[in-house]
Amino acid sequence: MSKRTLQIAQIVPITEAEGPGTRFAIWMQGCPLRCSGCCNPEMLKFEGGKTTPVEELIKQILDNAKDNVYLEGITLLGGEPFSHARGLDQVAKAVQEHGLTVMAFTGFLLEDLREREDSYIDRLIRHTDILVDGPYDRERPDSTRRWIGSANQRVHFLSNRYAEADSHWERKDTLEIRLQGNQLTVNGFPAKNAVGVWKRPKVSHQE
Ligand code: SF4
């Protein structure tokens, strides 16, 4: 059994705002990039977050999938998921083996990730169904594509589980607001064109 751990900034175990269908969303703590207008600056530092054993995260996702038969997959966000590939590769592989899908957002370009010839990154790519790549650029907000922050970012369909023609992409972006105890959390993407300038909301941490 793997003893590897991951630094997790936030988990939303059930969301319909972070990719196709109902998903388990995981924000990683730590990103080496500094995109203009990064909407999760509190997740840039590699220090912090909750140290979580890989096996524990996999169990949490699979237990959730048992309880919520409509859980379609997981979404990896950041922070920078590919800076945490050593560990997330195991998570992605395990959930795919149980029929779930994997969507990941990265600030790197797919070709640059492949050029690194890093076995953990390669494995995470291999077990990703949808990859959204490229740095977020606040000067080029994307006003048409669901879930996509800026026009330079690309969507790669890396398996046959999804395609550009899927109806998911036609619907409007959604934002979810939850009250848990005395804490308000926000995740998702606000509807574009609503205020002229697209800005992803800051996600508050869950303890
Ligand atoms: S890749 Fe994401 S988390 Fe990292 S700086 Fe860019 S927008 Fe922020």
Short mmCIF file of C-alpha atoms and ligand atoms in Angstrom, two decimals:
data_model
loop_
_atom_site.label_atom_id
_atom_site.label_comp_id
_atom_site.label_asym_id
_atom_site.label_seq_id
_atom_site.Cartn_x
_atom_site.Cartn_y
_atom_site.Cartn_z
CA MET A 1 0.00 0.00 0.00
CA SER A 2 1.32 3.47 -0.95
CA LYS A 3 2.57 5.67 1.89
CA ARG A 4 2.59 8.74 -0.35
CA THR A 5 0.78 11.84 0.80
CA LEU A 6 -0.69 14.84 -1.03
CA GLN A 7 -1.09 18.48 0.05
CA ILE A 8 -4.74 19.32 -0.49
CA ALA A 9 -6.07 22.86 -0.27
CA GLN A 10 -9.74 21.98 -0.55
CA ILE A 11 -12.15 19.21 -1.43
CA VAL A 12 -15.75 19.55 -2.57
CA PRO A 13 -17.06 15.96 -2.55
CA ILE A 14 -20.12 16.63 -4.69
CA THR A 15 -20.28 19.42 -7.25
CA GLU A 16 -21.95 20.03 -10.59
CA ALA A 17 -19.90 23.16 -11.27
CA GLU A 18 -16.42 21.77 -11.98
CA GLY A 19 -16.79 19.67 -15.10
CA PRO A 20 -19.27 17.29 -16.74
CA GLY A 21 -21.89 15.68 -14.50
CA THR A 22 -21.53 15.31 -10.76
CA ARG A 23 -17.92 15.37 -9.63
CA PHE A 24 -15.57 15.12 -6.64
CA ALA A 25 -13.35 18.21 -6.92
CA ILE A 26 -9.86 18.44 -5.41
CA TRP A 27 -7.79 21.65 -5.20
CA MET A 28 -4.08 21.02 -4.66
CA GLN A 29 -1.91 23.23 -2.45
CA GLY A 30 1.05 24.61 -4.39
CA CYS A 31 1.75 25.98 -7.86
CA PRO A 32 5.07 27.15 -9.35
CA LEU A 33 3.37 29.43 -11.90
CA ARG A 34 2.19 33.00 -11.37
CA CYS A 35 -0.55 33.67 -13.92
CA SER A 36 -1.82 37.21 -14.18
CA GLY A 37 -5.11 37.32 -12.31
CA CYS A 38 -4.72 33.92 -10.62
CA CYS A 39 -7.96 33.44 -8.75
CA ASN A 40 -6.60 31.10 -6.07
CA PRO A 41 -3.49 32.94 -4.79
CA GLU A 42 -3.85 31.28 -1.39
CA MET A 43 -3.12 27.96 -3.12
CA LEU A 44 0.20 29.03 -4.68
CA LYS A 45 2.48 28.25 -1.73
CA PHE A 46 3.55 24.64 -1.40
CA GLU A 47 3.41 24.95 2.36
CA GLY A 48 0.01 24.47 3.91
CA GLY A 49 -3.06 22.55 2.93
CA LYS A 50 -4.02 19.29 4.52
CA THR A 51 -1.56 16.41 4.31
CA THR A 52 -3.61 13.49 3.05
CA PRO A 53 -2.42 9.94 2.35
CA VAL A 54 -3.09 8.90 -1.26
CA GLU A 55 -4.90 5.75 -0.13
CA GLU A 56 -7.16 7.78 2.14
CA LEU A 57 -8.10 10.14 -0.71
CA ILE A 58 -8.84 7.22 -3.03
CA LYS A 59 -11.05 5.61 -0.36
CA GLN A 60 -12.88 8.87 0.22
CA ILE A 61 -13.65 9.20 -3.50
CA LEU A 62 -14.72 5.58 -3.94
CA ASP A 63 -16.89 5.65 -0.80
CA ASN A 64 -18.48 8.79 -2.16
CA ALA A 65 -19.10 7.05 -5.49
CA LYS A 66 -20.85 4.19 -3.67
CA ASP A 67 -23.09 6.63 -1.81
CA ASN A 68 -23.74 8.80 -4.85
CA VAL A 69 -24.36 6.55 -7.80
CA TYR A 70 -24.39 9.55 -10.11
CA LEU A 71 -20.80 10.54 -9.32
CA GLU A 72 -19.25 10.77 -12.77
CA GLY A 73 -15.68 11.53 -11.90
CA ILE A 74 -13.11 13.71 -10.23
CA THR A 75 -11.76 17.13 -11.18
CA LEU A 76 -8.22 18.21 -10.28
CA LEU A 77 -7.59 21.91 -9.85
CA GLY A 78 -5.13 24.12 -8.06
CA GLY A 79 -2.71 25.07 -7.24
CA GLU A 80 -1.14 23.06 -10.02
CA PRO A 81 -2.20 19.40 -10.17
CA PHE A 82 0.80 18.39 -12.30
CA SER A 83 3.17 19.62 -9.59
CA HIS A 84 1.51 16.94 -7.47
CA ALA A 85 1.59 14.22 -10.14
CA ARG A 86 3.52 11.94 -7.81
CA GLY A 87 0.49 10.72 -5.93
CA LEU A 88 -2.28 12.13 -8.10
CA ASP A 89 -1.23 9.64 -10.78
CA GLN A 90 -2.27 6.84 -8.40
CA VAL A 91 -5.54 8.59 -7.57
CA ALA A 92 -6.43 9.09 -11.24
CA LYS A 93 -5.56 5.49 -12.12
CA ALA A 94 -7.57 4.06 -9.22
CA VAL A 95 -10.71 6.08 -9.92
CA GLN A 96 -10.62 5.29 -13.64
CA GLU A 97 -10.35 1.59 -12.79
CA HIS A 98 -13.65 2.05 -10.95
CA GLY A 99 -15.32 3.62 -13.98
CA LEU A 100 -14.98 7.27 -12.94
CA THR A 101 -13.55 9.94 -15.22
CA VAL A 102 -10.76 12.43 -14.58
CA MET A 103 -10.73 16.09 -15.60
CA ALA A 104 -7.67 18.22 -14.82
CA PHE A 105 -6.81 21.91 -15.14
CA THR A 106 -3.13 22.80 -15.62
CA GLY A 107 -1.28 26.06 -16.19
CA PHE A 108 1.34 24.18 -18.21
CA LEU A 109 0.99 23.22 -21.87
CA LEU A 110 0.39 19.55 -22.60
CA GLU A 111 3.43 19.31 -24.92
CA ASP A 112 5.68 20.82 -22.23
CA LEU A 113 4.41 18.33 -19.67
CA ARG A 114 5.12 15.47 -22.09
CA GLU A 115 8.60 16.80 -22.86
CA ARG A 116 9.62 16.52 -19.24
CA GLU A 117 9.60 12.73 -19.54
CA ASP A 118 8.52 12.45 -15.92
CA SER A 119 6.92 9.06 -15.30
CA TYR A 120 4.46 10.44 -12.72
CA ILE A 121 3.31 13.22 -15.04
CA ASP A 122 3.07 10.78 -17.95
CA ARG A 123 0.93 8.44 -15.84
CA LEU A 124 -1.34 11.26 -14.72
CA ILE A 125 -1.80 12.37 -18.36
CA ARG A 126 -2.53 8.77 -19.33
CA HIS A 127 -5.26 8.61 -16.70
CA THR A 128 -6.84 11.97 -17.56
CA ASP A 129 -9.92 12.12 -19.79
CA ILE A 130 -10.19 15.90 -20.22
CA LEU A 131 -7.22 18.21 -19.82
CA VAL A 132 -7.60 22.00 -19.86
CA ASP A 133 -4.12 23.47 -20.35
CA GLY A 134 -2.33 26.80 -20.49
CA PRO A 135 -1.85 29.66 -18.03
CA TYR A 136 -4.83 31.78 -17.05
CA ASP A 137 -4.66 35.21 -18.70
CA ARG A 138 -7.01 37.79 -17.25
CA GLU A 139 -6.51 40.01 -20.32
CA ARG A 140 -8.17 37.39 -22.51
CA PRO A 141 -11.31 36.23 -20.69
CA ASP A 142 -13.16 33.44 -22.49
CA SER A 143 -16.77 34.46 -22.93
CA THR A 144 -18.04 31.36 -24.69
CA ARG A 145 -16.60 28.07 -23.47
CA ARG A 146 -17.97 26.54 -20.32
CA TRP A 147 -15.45 26.04 -17.49
CA ILE A 148 -12.65 27.75 -19.43
CA GLY A 149 -11.09 30.88 -17.91
CA SER A 150 -9.17 32.50 -20.77
CA ALA A 151 -9.18 32.27 -24.55
CA ASN A 152 -5.62 30.89 -24.76
CA GLN A 153 -6.50 27.78 -22.76
CA ARG A 154 -7.09 24.58 -24.71
CA VAL A 155 -9.30 21.58 -24.06
CA HIS A 156 -7.80 18.18 -24.84
CA PHE A 157 -10.02 15.11 -24.98
CA LEU A 158 -7.48 12.44 -24.10
CA SER A 159 -9.84 9.45 -24.05
CA ASN A 160 -13.05 8.47 -25.77
CA ARG A 161 -15.17 9.22 -22.67
CA TYR A 162 -15.91 12.81 -23.74
CA ALA A 163 -16.02 14.91 -26.90
CA GLU A 164 -16.41 18.52 -27.90
CA ALA A 165 -19.92 17.77 -29.18
CA ASP A 166 -21.17 16.69 -25.72
CA SER A 167 -24.14 18.69 -24.49
CA HIS A 168 -22.30 19.52 -21.22
CA TRP A 169 -20.35 22.20 -23.03
CA GLU A 170 -23.47 24.02 -24.24
CA ARG A 171 -24.87 24.74 -20.81
CA LYS A 172 -24.07 27.89 -18.87
CA ASP A 173 -21.41 28.04 -16.21
CA THR A 174 -22.67 27.57 -12.69
CA LEU A 175 -21.60 28.76 -9.29
CA GLU A 176 -22.26 26.84 -6.06
CA ILE A 177 -22.50 28.42 -2.65
CA ARG A 178 -22.62 26.20 0.45
CA LEU A 179 -23.14 26.93 4.08
CA GLN A 180 -21.43 24.30 6.22
CA GLY A 181 -21.64 25.00 9.92
CA ASN A 182 -20.68 28.66 10.11
CA GLN A 183 -18.55 28.59 6.96
CA LEU A 184 -19.58 29.78 3.51
CA THR A 185 -17.78 28.15 0.56
CA VAL A 186 -18.01 29.13 -3.09
CA ASN A 187 -16.90 27.09 -6.08
CA GLY A 188 -17.61 26.90 -9.78
CA PHE A 189 -17.58 29.49 -12.50
CA PRO A 190 -19.93 32.51 -12.67
CA ALA A 191 -22.03 32.88 -15.83
CA LYS A 192 -19.99 34.69 -18.43
CA ASN A 193 -21.16 37.99 -19.95
CA ALA A 194 -23.07 38.67 -16.77
CA VAL A 195 -20.77 41.52 -15.75
CA GLY A 196 -18.67 41.98 -18.88
CA VAL A 197 -15.42 40.79 -17.31
CA TRP A 198 -14.96 37.17 -16.33
CA LYS A 199 -13.44 36.55 -12.96
CA ARG A 200 -13.39 33.28 -11.16
CA PRO A 201 -14.45 33.59 -7.55
CA LYS A 202 -12.01 33.03 -4.77
CA VAL A 203 -12.58 29.65 -3.18
CA SER A 204 -12.65 29.68 0.58
CA HIS A 205 -11.01 26.85 2.46
CA GLN A 206 -12.85 24.16 4.31
CA GLU A 207 -11.23 23.01 7.53
S1 SF4 B 1 -1.73 27.71 -12.86
FE1 SF4 B 1 -3.65 28.15 -11.75
S2 SF4 B 1 -3.05 28.27 -9.59
FE2 SF4 B 1 -1.17 28.42 -10.79
S3 SF4 B 1 -0.82 30.64 -11.01
FE3 SF4 B 1 -1.95 29.93 -12.83
S4 SF4 B 1 -4.13 30.29 -12.32
FE4 SF4 B 1 -2.95 30.35 -10.39
#
